[in-house]
Amino acid sequence: MRDPFRSICDDDLERRWIWISLILAFAMGGLLGLYAVASNIHPPSNVETIDSSRLHLTEEFAEDKLGVKQNDDGSLTVTMVAARYGFFPPVIEVPSNTPVKFRIASADVLHGVHVPFTNATAMIVPGYISEINTSFPTAGKYSFLCNEYCGLGHDSMWSRLIVVPESTQGK
Amino acid sequence: MNYSKAASLGLANMWVAFTFFAFAALLGLYQVIERIDLIPALKSPEMYFGSVSTHGVLMGFVLTTFFVAGFGYYTATTSLKQDVWNRPLAWFGFLLSLSGVLMAAVPLLTGNASVLYTFYPPLMAHPAFYIGATLLVVGSWAWCLEMVMMLATWKKANPGETVPLAMYGTTTNAILWFITSLGVTSELLFQLIPWSLGLIDTVDVGLARTLFSWTLHAIVYFWLIPAYIVLYTLVPRAAGGMIFSDHMGRVAFIMLLVFSVPIGFHHLYMDPFHAAGWKFLHMTGTFMVAVPTLLTGFTIIASLEVAGRLRGGKGLFGWIGALPWNNPLVLAAGLALLMLTFGGFGGMINASYAMNTMVHNTQWVTGHFHLIFAGTTVIMYFAAAYYLWPKMTGNALYSTRLALTQLWLWFIGMLVLTLPWHQLGLAGQPRRISSTPYDEELVQSWLPAEFAMIAGGVILFTSALMLVFILLKTHGNSQSVENPEVEYAESLHSTQRMPHLMNSFGFWVALIVVYMVASYGYPILQFFLLDTYGTVPWSI
Ligand code: HEM
Ligand SMILES: [Cu+2]
Ligand SMILES: [Cu+2]
C-alpha cells in the first residue's frame, strides 16, 4: 500500500517516525482511556448545583447533617463543607476497603482537597457539589489538605482523615 | 529589494520582556526561601501571595507576550524581506500593552490583586488589575493583525511561492493567540470587570473556570512556538547544517494550531460541573497534541545530525561531539531538548485523566511547568536574544563565553529546582502555599527537597542577572557585529512544491471553529440551561 504521508514528506525515515508518533499517541491515549473505562476510574465529574450562600438551610449540608453515613449496601457517604479555613467536620473516620463517596460543598470561595498518597482529590467550587468516589486500602492517619489557594489563610486549611482497619469497625 | 527591519520594535518589546523577567526572577528567589519557614522574620502570607501573583503574571503574561511580539516583528520583516504592515499600529499595540501592565502593577504590588495569575473568582481583585490585563491582551491583538496582514501582503506580491517557514510559524502563532485569548477576554469583559465595578452582583464560577480553561492550555503553545521557530529555522544553520524537513515543521505548526485550543478541560479534570465524557474527549485531543512535539524532536535531532556529519562526525553518536557546542543557539537547543524530554514524560502523567488525581495542584505541577516553560521555552528565548541582539543593535555579542555559562547555569538551576518539586508533589505538598503548618511527619519528609529547591533558586537568579548584564553590555558594545543579516536555515528537501494546505491557513481556521463548537459548545451552553447560582465577591 502507498504510504498516505508520501504527499507531505518524501523521506522514508521521517515517514516511519510519523507513524511511530501517531501510534505512540494513540496507544497511550487508548490505553489510559481503556483502563479508565474498564475499571471505572473517572475523575470527579459530578454536575450538580447548589446555592453556596445558603448551605446551612439545605437538607444535606446543614451543620448537624454533616459527617459519615452508612448506606444500605454497606458503602459510606461522607458529607462535608469546606469554608475558610477548614473542612467540616474536622475529623473523618472511615474503615479501609470500603467504598466511600465524599460529597463536598464550599460555603465561600474556591477550595480543593487532596489526601496525599491516595487518589482522593477534587476541586471544591462554590455553586457546585463535588463528589469523590474511592476507597482506602491501607489503614492509617491521613491528611486532608486544601490544595487550592483560597485566601491568606490557605496554608492552614487542613484536617484529618483516619482510616481504621476494616475488621475493627464491627462490620 | 529595499525594506526596513523592525529593529526598534523588536528591541523595545524584548527589553520590556527581559526587564520584567529579571524582576520576576527576584520574586521567584524570595518565594523559594519564604515558603519553607526557614527565616521567621520573612514570614508573611500577604507578601507571599502578592509575590506569587506578580511572578505568575510577569512570567506567564508579560515576558511572553512582549517577547513573542518583538520576535515576531523581527522575524516577519527579515524572513519576508518586507516592511512592517502598519508601523503606528504596531507601536500603538506595544504602548497599549505596556500601559495595561503598568496599570495592573499598582494593585499587584500593593497586595490588592493577590488572586494569582489565574484570577480565581470569587476572590476579587481591584478592577485596575482586570482592566490592565485586558489592555495587555487587546494590545497584543494589534500584533496578531500585523502578522496576518504582512503574510497576506507578501502572498499577493509573490503568488504561488512558498511562505518561509519562520513566517509560517509566526503567523500560526498570531492566529493561535487570537483564538486562544478570546476565552480569558470573555471572562474579563463579561464577568470579572463588571463584577469588580459593582455592575453585577455575582459570577458563575463554573463558567469563569471553563472560559479560563479555553485560554489556559493553548497559551502554552503561544509561548512555545517562538522556541520551535528558533529550533527549526535558526539552530540548524548555526550548527552548520540544514533543516532536515521544512514540511515537518509546517505539519507540526498546523497540528499545534488545530489541537491546542479545544483541549482545555485537562485543567478541569478535578472540577465538578463537567461530565466525565467531556473530559475524556479533551483528553483524547491532549494526547494528539503530543504528536507535533514528537515530530519536532525528530526533525531537530535529525537536523543536528546532518550538521554533525557535515562537520566530519562519524559513527552512531560521533556526530554529537562534532557539533559546535560553543555556539549559544546550539547549546541552548541541546539543553532545551533534554528538559523537554523530562518535562514531556511528566506531561503524559498530568494529561492522563486518571493519574492526574495523584498530582493535581501539588508541587509536581509547578515542577512540570517550570521545566518545560521556564526551562525549554525560556532558554530558547535567551538563545534567540543572544543571536538577535547583535543583529538588532548592530553591535557584537559582549561575550560568548559568558553567554554559554549563563545557559548552563539556567539548565542546571532548573533541574535542581524542578526535580525536587516533582518529588515534593508526589509526597503530597500542595502548590501555592506560603508556609507548611501541616502534619509533622509529612513536613519532615519534605525538608531535603526543599533545601535543594532553594539552591536551584539561587543558581537561577544568578543566571537571570547574567542574561540582563550580557544584553546590556551588547547593546552598548562599541565593536560592530560581523554579519548583521539573520540567516535562516535552508531545507534539505526541496520546498518548491508545497501542498496548498501547508502554505495557507483558511482551511485550518475553519476546522478549529468546528472542533471548538464540538468541544466547548455544549459545556458553555449548559451554564445557561442549568439552575446555577452565582457567587458574591470575597476579599483575600
Ligand atoms: C529565578 C527563577 C525562578 C524561581 C526561583 C521560581 C520560583 C517559583 C516559585 C517558588 C513559585 C511559587 C510556587 C508555589 O507557591 O506554588 C513559582 C510560580 C510560578 N512561576 Fe516561577 N520561578 C522562577 C522562574 C520562572 C520562570 C522563568 C517562569 C516562566 C517564564 C516562571 C513561571 C511561574 C509561574 C507561571 C508560576 C505560577 C504562579 C501561580 O501558581 O499562580 N517562573 N515560581
Ligand atoms: Cu481552602
Ligand atoms: Cu494545558
PDB file of C-alpha atoms and ligand atoms in Angstrom, chain B residues 216-217 220 266-267, ligand 3:
ATOM      1  CA  LEU B 216      -5.018  28.130  29.636  1.00  0.00           C
ATOM      2  CA  HIS B 217      -3.844  25.272  27.520  1.00  0.00           C
ATOM      3  CA  VAL B 220       1.430  27.454  26.457  1.00  0.00           C
ATOM      4  CA  HIS B 266      -7.411  18.740  31.100  1.00  0.00           C
ATOM      5  CA  HIS B 267      -7.071  21.667  33.518  1.00  0.00           C
TER       6      HIS B 267
HETATM    7 CU    CU C   3      -2.902  22.536  29.427  1.00  0.00          CU
END
